[in-house]
PDB file of C-alpha atoms and ligand atoms in Angstrom:
ATOM      1  CA  MET A  28      16.877  -8.742  21.434  1.00 48.00           C
ATOM      2  CA  SER A  29      14.141 -11.339  20.888  1.00 50.00           C
ATOM      3  CA  ARG A  30      12.575 -11.524  17.480  1.00 65.00           C
ATOM      4  CA  ARG A  31       9.704 -13.900  16.967  1.00 89.00           C
ATOM      5  CA  GLY A  32       7.811 -11.714  14.578  1.00 96.00           C
ATOM      6  CA  LYS A  33       8.953  -9.831  11.479  1.00 97.00           C
ATOM      7  CA  PHE A  34       9.709  -6.147  11.201  1.00 98.00           C
ATOM      8  CA  ILE A  35       9.056  -4.638   7.751  1.00 98.00           C
ATOM      9  CA  THR A  36       9.521  -0.939   7.006  1.00 98.00           C
ATOM     10  CA  PHE A  37       8.379   1.180   4.091  1.00 98.00           C
ATOM     11  CA  GLU A  38      10.592   4.034   2.948  1.00 98.00           C
ATOM     12  CA  GLY A  39      10.741   6.573   0.146  1.00 97.00           C
ATOM     13  CA  LEU A  40      10.172  10.211  -0.683  1.00 95.00           C
ATOM     14  CA  ASP A  41       6.918  11.950   0.240  1.00 89.00           C
ATOM     15  CA  GLY A  42       4.122  10.954  -2.141  1.00 87.00           C
ATOM     16  CA  THR A  43       5.518   7.613  -3.340  1.00 91.00           C
ATOM     17  CA  GLY A  44       2.429   5.798  -2.050  1.00 91.00           C
ATOM     18  CA  LYS A  45       3.965   4.162   1.049  1.00 95.00           C
ATOM     19  CA  SER A  46       0.878   4.303   3.232  1.00 94.00           C
ATOM     20  CA  THR A  47      -1.428   2.922   0.480  1.00 95.00           C
ATOM     21  CA  HIS A  48       0.950   0.013  -0.230  1.00 98.00           C
ATOM     22  CA  LEU A  49       1.411  -0.656   3.487  1.00 98.00           C
ATOM     23  CA  ARG A  50      -2.372  -0.982   3.900  1.00 98.00           C
ATOM     24  CA  LYS A  51      -2.694  -3.251   0.870  1.00 98.00           C
ATOM     25  CA  LEU A  52       0.132  -5.498   2.014  1.00 98.00           C
ATOM     26  CA  ALA A  53      -1.385  -5.709   5.496  1.00 98.00           C
ATOM     27  CA  ALA A  54      -4.636  -6.995   3.953  1.00 98.00           C
ATOM     28  CA  VAL A  55      -2.733  -9.671   1.986  1.00 97.00           C
ATOM     29  CA  LEU A  56      -0.805 -10.831   5.025  1.00 97.00           C
ATOM     30  CA  ARG A  57      -3.933 -10.940   7.229  1.00 97.00           C
ATOM     31  CA  ALA A  58      -5.721 -12.981   4.591  1.00 96.00           C
ATOM     32  CA  ALA A  59      -2.798 -15.428   4.717  1.00 94.00           C
ATOM     33  CA  GLY A  60      -3.397 -15.829   8.458  1.00 95.00           C
ATOM     34  CA  HIS A  61      -0.686 -13.552   9.897  1.00 96.00           C
ATOM     35  CA  LYS A  62      -1.198 -11.154  12.807  1.00 97.00           C
ATOM     36  CA  VAL A  63      -0.268  -7.733  11.527  1.00 98.00           C
ATOM     37  CA  VAL A  64       0.356  -4.372  13.216  1.00 98.00           C
ATOM     38  CA  GLU A  65       0.266  -1.265  11.002  1.00 98.00           C
ATOM     39  CA  THR A  66       2.038   1.760  12.320  1.00 98.00           C
ATOM     40  CA  ARG A  67       3.928   4.893  11.279  1.00 98.00           C
ATOM     41  CA  GLU A  68       6.647   7.376  12.166  1.00 98.00           C
ATOM     42  CA  PRO A  69       6.919   9.965  13.354  1.00 97.00           C
ATOM     43  CA  GLY A  70       3.974   8.842  15.534  1.00 97.00           C
ATOM     44  CA  GLY A  71       2.586   5.405  16.260  1.00 97.00           C
ATOM     45  CA  THR A  72       1.914   6.127  19.956  1.00 98.00           C
ATOM     46  CA  ALA A  73      -0.103   8.873  21.703  1.00 98.00           C
ATOM     47  CA  THR A  74       3.141  10.672  22.663  1.00 98.00           C
ATOM     48  CA  GLY A  75       4.633  10.085  19.213  1.00 98.00           C
ATOM     49  CA  GLU A  76       1.584  11.580  17.488  1.00 97.00           C
ATOM     50  CA  LYS A  77       2.003  14.734  19.622  1.00 97.00           C
ATOM     51  CA  ILE A  78       5.651  14.911  18.538  1.00 98.00           C
ATOM     52  CA  ARG A  79       4.516  14.362  14.923  1.00 97.00           C
ATOM     53  CA  ARG A  80       2.282  17.431  15.105  1.00 96.00           C
ATOM     54  CA  VAL A  81       5.208  19.585  16.214  1.00 96.00           C
ATOM     55  CA  LEU A  82       7.482  18.155  13.491  1.00 97.00           C
ATOM     56  CA  LEU A  83       5.116  18.392  10.497  1.00 94.00           C
ATOM     57  CA  ASP A  84       3.075  21.501  11.251  1.00 93.00           C
ATOM     58  CA  SER A  85       4.221  24.299   8.967  1.00 90.00           C
ATOM     59  CA  ALA A  86       3.521  26.704  11.835  1.00 92.00           C
ATOM     60  CA  THR A  87       6.546  25.206  13.653  1.00 94.00           C
ATOM     61  CA  GLU A  88       9.211  27.860  13.105  1.00 90.00           C
ATOM     62  CA  GLY A  89      12.942  27.887  13.676  1.00 93.00           C
ATOM     63  CA  LEU A  90      13.307  24.235  14.684  1.00 96.00           C
ATOM     64  CA  SER A  91      17.033  23.465  14.407  1.00 97.00           C
ATOM     65  CA  PRO A  92      18.067  20.392  12.349  1.00 98.00           C
ATOM     66  CA  LEU A  93      19.484  18.783  15.496  1.00 98.00           C
ATOM     67  CA  ALA A  94      16.302  19.411  17.480  1.00 98.00           C
ATOM     68  CA  GLU A  95      14.346  17.967  14.532  1.00 98.00           C
ATOM     69  CA  MET A  96      16.506  14.836  14.584  1.00 98.00           C
ATOM     70  CA  ALA A  97      16.200  14.517  18.379  1.00 98.00           C
ATOM     71  CA  LEU A  98      12.397  14.636  18.144  1.00 98.00           C
ATOM     72  CA  MET A  99      12.404  11.955  15.428  1.00 98.00           C
ATOM     73  CA  PHE A 100      14.347   9.680  17.737  1.00 98.00           C
ATOM     74  CA  ALA A 101      12.208  10.597  20.797  1.00 98.00           C
ATOM     75  CA  SER A 102       9.130   9.487  18.881  1.00 98.00           C
ATOM     76  CA  ARG A 103      10.949   6.325  17.702  1.00 98.00           C
ATOM     77  CA  ALA A 104      12.222   5.287  21.150  1.00 98.00           C
ATOM     78  CA  GLN A 105       8.676   5.480  22.531  1.00 98.00           C
ATOM     79  CA  HIS A 106       7.322   3.636  19.506  1.00 98.00           C
ATOM     80  CA  ILE A 107       9.762   0.768  19.910  1.00 98.00           C
ATOM     81  CA  ALA A 108       9.100   0.465  23.659  1.00 98.00           C
ATOM     82  CA  GLU A 109       5.320   0.723  23.434  1.00 98.00           C
ATOM     83  CA  VAL A 110       4.399  -0.880  20.081  1.00 98.00           C
ATOM     84  CA  ILE A 111       7.154  -2.435  17.941  1.00 98.00           C
ATOM     85  CA  GLN A 112       9.112  -4.604  20.360  1.00 98.00           C
ATOM     86  CA  PRO A 113       6.039  -5.977  22.204  1.00 98.00           C
ATOM     87  CA  ALA A 114       4.453  -6.923  18.840  1.00 98.00           C
ATOM     88  CA  LEU A 115       7.655  -8.643  17.650  1.00 97.00           C
ATOM     89  CA  ASP A 116       7.906 -10.506  20.977  1.00 97.00           C
ATOM     90  CA  ASP A 117       4.343 -11.589  20.381  1.00 97.00           C
ATOM     91  CA  GLY A 118       5.192 -13.081  16.966  1.00 97.00           C
ATOM     92  CA  LYS A 119       3.374 -10.404  14.943  1.00 98.00           C
ATOM     93  CA  ILE A 120       4.375  -8.830  11.627  1.00 97.00           C
ATOM     94  CA  VAL A 121       4.985  -5.105  12.176  1.00 98.00           C
ATOM     95  CA  LEU A 122       4.531  -2.931   9.059  1.00 98.00           C
ATOM     96  CA  CYS A 123       5.960   0.492   9.751  1.00 98.00           C
ATOM     97  CA  ASP A 124       5.601   3.553   7.479  1.00 98.00           C
ATOM     98  CA  ARG A 125       9.143   5.065   7.838  1.00 98.00           C
ATOM     99  CA  PHE A 126      11.845   4.262  10.385  1.00 98.00           C
ATOM    100  CA  THR A 127      15.510   5.232  10.924  1.00 98.00           C
ATOM    101  CA  ASP A 128      16.304   5.219   7.192  1.00 98.00           C
ATOM    102  CA  SER A 129      14.011   8.257   6.955  1.00 98.00           C
ATOM    103  CA  THR A 130      16.150  10.012   9.535  1.00 98.00           C
ATOM    104  CA  GLU A 131      19.315   9.101   7.681  1.00 98.00           C
ATOM    105  CA  ALA A 132      17.860  10.299   4.325  1.00 98.00           C
ATOM    106  CA  TYR A 133      16.003  13.454   5.549  1.00 98.00           C
ATOM    107  CA  GLN A 134      18.104  14.679   8.477  1.00 98.00           C
ATOM    108  CA  GLY A 135      21.374  12.926   7.562  1.00 98.00           C
ATOM    109  CA  SER A 136      21.400  13.842   3.862  1.00 98.00           C
ATOM    110  CA  GLY A 137      18.608  16.390   3.437  1.00 98.00           C
ATOM    111  CA  ARG A 138      19.620  18.512   6.463  1.00 98.00           C
ATOM    112  CA  LYS A 139      23.301  17.569   6.044  1.00 98.00           C
ATOM    113  CA  LEU A 140      23.732  16.186   9.577  1.00 98.00           C
ATOM    114  CA  GLY A 141      25.534  13.157   8.181  1.00 98.00           C
ATOM    115  CA  SER A 142      24.919   9.411   8.420  1.00 98.00           C
ATOM    116  CA  GLU A 143      27.299   8.759  11.259  1.00 98.00           C
ATOM    117  CA  ALA A 144      25.336  10.828  13.783  1.00 98.00           C
ATOM    118  CA  VAL A 145      22.089   9.068  12.810  1.00 98.00           C
ATOM    119  CA  LEU A 146      23.570   5.583  13.068  1.00 98.00           C
ATOM    120  CA  LYS A 147      25.112   6.449  16.471  1.00 98.00           C
ATOM    121  CA  LEU A 148      21.824   7.741  17.814  1.00 98.00           C
ATOM    122  CA  HIS A 149      20.086   4.682  16.410  1.00 98.00           C
ATOM    123  CA  ARG A 150      22.347   2.469  18.524  1.00 98.00           C
ATOM    124  CA  VAL A 151      21.657   4.490  21.668  1.00 98.00           C
ATOM    125  CA  PHE A 152      17.894   5.189  21.292  1.00 98.00           C
ATOM    126  CA  CYS A 153      16.743   2.132  19.335  1.00 98.00           C
ATOM    127  CA  GLY A 154      19.085  -0.568  20.653  1.00 97.00           C
ATOM    128  CA  ASP A 155      20.173  -0.870  17.005  1.00 95.00           C
ATOM    129  CA  LEU A 156      16.875  -2.581  16.129  1.00 97.00           C
ATOM    130  CA  GLN A 157      17.027  -3.436  12.402  1.00 97.00           C
ATOM    131  CA  PRO A 158      14.104  -4.239  10.085  1.00 98.00           C
ATOM    132  CA  ASP A 159      14.034  -7.757   8.576  1.00 97.00           C
ATOM    133  CA  LEU A 160      13.128  -6.067   5.306  1.00 98.00           C
ATOM    134  CA  THR A 161      12.902  -2.493   4.101  1.00 98.00           C
ATOM    135  CA  ILE A 162      10.837  -1.721   1.013  1.00 98.00           C
ATOM    136  CA  LEU A 163      12.166   1.433  -0.653  1.00 98.00           C
ATOM    137  CA  LEU A 164       9.573   2.835  -3.014  1.00 97.00           C
ATOM    138  CA  GLU A 165      11.360   4.477  -5.885  1.00 94.00           C
ATOM    139  CA  SER A 166       9.908   7.086  -8.185  1.00 87.00           C
ATOM    140  CA  ASP A 167      10.902  10.390  -9.701  1.00 86.00           C
ATOM    141  CA  PRO A 168      11.456  12.926  -6.855  1.00 85.00           C
ATOM    142  CA  ALA A 169       9.699  15.816  -8.650  1.00 84.00           C
ATOM    143  CA  MET A 170       6.651  13.668  -9.363  1.00 85.00           C
ATOM    144  CA  SER A 171       6.208  12.131  -5.920  1.00 84.00           C
ATOM    145  CA  VAL A 172       6.859  15.338  -3.991  1.00 81.00           C
ATOM    146  CA  GLY A 173       4.446  17.225  -6.236  1.00 83.00           C
ATOM    147  CA  ARG A 174       1.849  14.589  -5.491  1.00 83.00           C
ATOM    148  CA  ALA A 175       2.428  14.892  -1.716  1.00 81.00           C
ATOM    149  CA  ARG A 176       2.138  18.686  -1.878  1.00 82.00           C
ATOM    150  CA  ARG A 177      -1.219  18.519  -3.712  1.00 84.00           C
ATOM    151  CA  ARG A 178      -2.543  15.972  -1.266  1.00 81.00           C
ATOM    152  CA  ASN A 179      -1.515  17.962   1.812  1.00 75.00           C
ATOM    153  CA  ARG A 180      -2.906  21.161   0.432  1.00 76.00           C
ATOM    154  CA  ARG A 181      -6.245  19.418  -0.120  1.00 78.00           C
ATOM    155  CA  THR A 182      -6.221  18.075   3.446  1.00 74.00           C
ATOM    156  CA  SER A 183      -5.302  21.488   4.931  1.00 70.00           C
ATOM    157  CA  ARG A 184      -8.112  23.138   2.945  1.00 72.00           C
ATOM    158  CA  ARG A 185     -10.627  20.560   4.141  1.00 70.00           C
ATOM    159  CA  GLN A 186      -9.554  21.140   7.735  1.00 66.00           C
ATOM    160  CA  HIS A 187      -9.706  24.907   7.285  1.00 63.00           C
ATOM    161  CA  ASN A 188     -13.213  24.736   5.839  1.00 67.00           C
ATOM    162  CA  SER A 189     -14.555  22.457   8.555  1.00 61.00           C
ATOM    163  CA  SER A 190     -15.491  23.851  11.966  1.00 51.00           C
ATOM    164  CA  ASN A 191     -12.838  25.961  13.671  1.00 50.00           C
ATOM    165  CA  LYS A 192     -12.767  23.538  16.530  1.00 45.00           C
ATOM    166  CA  THR A 193     -11.667  20.704  14.221  1.00 45.00           C
ATOM    167  CA  ALA A 194      -9.238  22.936  12.389  1.00 45.00           C
ATOM    168  CA  SER A 195      -7.459  23.939  15.557  1.00 44.00           C
ATOM    169  CA  LYS A 196      -7.267  20.320  16.746  1.00 46.00           C
ATOM    170  CA  HIS A 197      -5.435  19.121  13.596  1.00 53.00           C
ATOM    171  CA  ALA A 198      -2.170  20.704  12.561  1.00 65.00           C
ATOM    172  CA  ASP A 199      -1.349  20.726   8.849  1.00 82.00           C
ATOM    173  CA  GLU A 200       1.425  18.393   7.617  1.00 84.00           C
ATOM    174  CA  ASN A 201       3.201  20.615   5.159  1.00 85.00           C
ATOM    175  CA  ARG A 202       6.514  21.520   6.812  1.00 91.00           C
ATOM    176  CA  PHE A 203       8.669  19.045   4.888  1.00 91.00           C
ATOM    177  CA  GLU A 204       6.828  19.471   1.574  1.00 86.00           C
ATOM    178  CA  GLN A 205       7.914  23.147   1.594  1.00 86.00           C
ATOM    179  CA  GLN A 206      11.530  22.125   1.282  1.00 90.00           C
ATOM    180  CA  THR A 207      13.439  22.864  -1.908  1.00 90.00           C
ATOM    181  CA  ARG A 208      14.046  20.618  -4.888  1.00 90.00           C
ATOM    182  CA  ALA A 209      17.748  20.372  -3.866  1.00 93.00           C
ATOM    183  CA  PHE A 210      16.710  19.123  -0.410  1.00 95.00           C
ATOM    184  CA  PHE A 211      14.644  16.282  -1.931  1.00 94.00           C
ATOM    185  CA  ALA A 212      17.425  15.474  -4.382  1.00 94.00           C
ATOM    186  CA  ARG A 213      19.748  14.960  -1.383  1.00 96.00           C
ATOM    187  CA  VAL A 214      17.117  12.835   0.392  1.00 96.00           C
ATOM    188  CA  HIS A 215      16.804  10.698  -2.686  1.00 96.00           C
ATOM    189  CA  GLU A 216      20.580  10.260  -2.922  1.00 96.00           C
ATOM    190  CA  GLY A 217      20.628   9.381   0.782  1.00 98.00           C
ATOM    191  CA  TYR A 218      18.105   6.578   0.220  1.00 98.00           C
ATOM    192  CA  LEU A 219      20.048   5.206  -2.728  1.00 97.00           C
ATOM    193  CA  ALA A 220      23.267   5.162  -0.654  1.00 98.00           C
ATOM    194  CA  ILE A 221      21.510   3.161   2.127  1.00 98.00           C
ATOM    195  CA  ALA A 222      20.164   0.653  -0.395  1.00 98.00           C
ATOM    196  CA  GLU A 223      23.656   0.244  -1.829  1.00 98.00           C
ATOM    197  CA  ARG A 224      25.226  -0.205   1.581  1.00 98.00           C
ATOM    198  CA  GLU A 225      22.658  -2.763   2.827  1.00 98.00           C
ATOM    199  CA  PRO A 226      21.390  -4.738  -0.139  1.00 97.00           C
ATOM    200  CA  GLN A 227      20.376  -7.687   2.066  1.00 96.00           C
ATOM    201  CA  ARG A 228      17.881  -5.602   4.055  1.00 98.00           C
ATOM    202  CA  VAL A 229      16.807  -2.843   1.641  1.00 98.00           C
ATOM    203  CA  ALA A 230      14.935  -3.682  -1.582  1.00 98.00           C
ATOM    204  CA  ALA A 231      14.184  -0.892  -3.983  1.00 97.00           C
ATOM    205  CA  VAL A 232      10.790  -1.337  -5.669  1.00 97.00           C
ATOM    206  CA  ASP A 233       9.877   0.648  -8.791  1.00 95.00           C
ATOM    207  CA  ALA A 234       6.805   2.675  -7.858  1.00 94.00           C
ATOM    208  CA  SER A 235       6.464   4.603 -11.077  1.00 91.00           C
ATOM    209  CA  GLY A 236       3.822   2.292 -12.612  1.00 91.00           C
ATOM    210  CA  THR A 237       0.208   1.783 -11.605  1.00 93.00           C
ATOM    211  CA  PRO A 238      -0.646   1.089  -7.922  1.00 94.00           C
ATOM    212  CA  ALA A 239      -1.634  -2.466  -8.911  1.00 96.00           C
ATOM    213  CA  GLN A 240       1.743  -3.091 -10.563  1.00 96.00           C
ATOM    214  CA  THR A 241       3.617  -1.787  -7.515  1.00 97.00           C
ATOM    215  CA  HIS A 242       1.467  -3.871  -5.179  1.00 97.00           C
ATOM    216  CA  ARG A 243       2.223  -7.033  -7.178  1.00 97.00           C
ATOM    217  CA  ARG A 244       5.961  -6.259  -7.004  1.00 97.00           C
ATOM    218  CA  ILE A 245       5.751  -5.852  -3.204  1.00 98.00           C
ATOM    219  CA  VAL A 246       3.903  -9.086  -2.691  1.00 97.00           C
ATOM    220  CA  ASP A 247       6.378 -10.979  -4.927  1.00 96.00           C
ATOM    221  CA  LEU A 248       9.261  -9.465  -2.977  1.00 96.00           C
ATOM    222  CA  LEU A 249       7.825 -10.623   0.344  1.00 95.00           C
ATOM    223  CA  GLN A 250       7.315 -14.133  -0.916  1.00 94.00           C
ATOM    224  CA  ARG A 251      10.848 -14.236  -2.207  1.00 93.00           C
ATOM    225  CA  LYS A 252      12.607 -12.656   0.745  1.00 90.00           C
ATOM    226  CA  LEU A 253      10.547 -13.740   3.770  1.00 86.00           C
ATOM    227  CA  ARG A 254       8.289 -16.450   2.370  1.00 83.00           C
ATOM    228  CA  LEU A 255       5.291 -14.436   3.595  1.00 79.00           C
ATOM    229  CA  GLY A 256       1.965 -13.803   1.900  1.00 66.00           C
ATOM    230  CA  ARG A 257       1.197 -17.286   0.673  1.00 57.00           C
ATOM    231  CA  ASN A 258      -2.419 -18.349   0.930  1.00 48.00           C
TER     232      ASN A 258
HETATM  233  P1  TYD B   1       4.919  10.759   6.125  1.00 84.25           P
HETATM  234  O1  TYD B   1       3.712  10.930   6.879  1.00 84.25           O
HETATM  235  O2  TYD B   1       5.363   9.400   5.813  1.00 84.25           O
HETATM  236  O3  TYD B   1       4.738  11.627   4.783  1.00 84.25           O
HETATM  237  P2  TYD B   1       4.327  11.113   3.350  1.00 84.25           P
HETATM  238  O4  TYD B   1       3.063  10.308   3.523  1.00 84.25           O
HETATM  239  O5  TYD B   1       4.104  12.394   2.620  1.00 84.25           O
HETATM  240  O6  TYD B   1       5.453  10.283   2.804  1.00 84.25           O
HETATM  241  O7  TYD B   1       6.178  11.474   6.823  1.00 84.25           O
HETATM  242  C1  TYD B   1       6.118  12.736   7.276  1.00 84.25           C
HETATM  243  C2  TYD B   1       7.372  13.554   6.972  1.00 84.25           C
HETATM  244  O8  TYD B   1       8.345  13.319   8.001  1.00 84.25           O
HETATM  245  C3  TYD B   1       8.056  13.239   5.682  1.00 84.25           C
HETATM  246  O9  TYD B   1       8.142  14.461   4.942  1.00 84.25           O
HETATM  247  C4  TYD B   1       9.418  12.750   6.025  1.00 84.25           C
HETATM  248  C5  TYD B   1       9.628  13.265   7.419  1.00 84.25           C
HETATM  249  N1  TYD B   1      10.516  12.423   8.275  1.00 84.25           N
HETATM  250  C6  TYD B   1      11.818  12.848   8.516  1.00 84.25           C
HETATM  251  O10 TYD B   1      12.263  13.866   8.036  1.00 84.25           O
HETATM  252  N2  TYD B   1      12.627  12.057   9.325  1.00 84.25           N
HETATM  253  C7  TYD B   1      12.167  10.917   9.925  1.00 84.25           C
HETATM  254  O11 TYD B   1      12.931  10.234  10.674  1.00 84.25           O
HETATM  255  C8  TYD B   1      10.817  10.496   9.669  1.00 84.25           C
HETATM  256  C9  TYD B   1      10.278   9.284  10.297  1.00 84.25           C
HETATM  257  C10 TYD B   1      10.005  11.295   8.828  1.00 84.25           C
END
């Protein structure tokens, strides 16, 4: 598979600040003259965003763990075909909020489907596409998940209070946040196991300090690992 650009993924538990840090890093890279695509999973394409709504809406009931994993990969296969691979072919830097490590951590460990199934499906559905670098934002599970829950509750309330038309158009995104503490502990362990298995690709970044401190750590990491971000 051709690779003229760079593929960088952000991973971590809900509420670790991935999307904020992705945005800040994109700004730094653009200022340094790179062409950057910012995207996310599940989602990233029109079809993927529809799948996202099904996956994250707390009104989705009775979805089996295997169906959940299949939908994550359906969204991803479309995302690679429509967005990620064309951008890499075009020499761009792709910054992606979550990728297959999320499936390994959440469905593989959290839902107990195991890593082997995830890695097999990744070969089939994703042509085994691997990120050049994965930034794993690390903070205390209870703290980050609590933060995500508060944020999503605020967003749901806002949508509920706005016109009914808007509210019905946007699903809430609370389904995963409703999982138990034990589920997130398994997800956390899953991430640590991936980082241990693939130290060349996955770099854990301490995200427990201020946003500015974490941002500095991420920019330093990119300069060190990929020589990106220099002005
Ligand atoms: P995201 O929007 O990144 O949530 P947050 O901003 O709170 O971190 O991701 C949505 C949810 O989808 C998140 O709870 C993790 C879950 N998820 C999986 O379970 N498996 C996957 O493969 C992906 C991509 C996400």
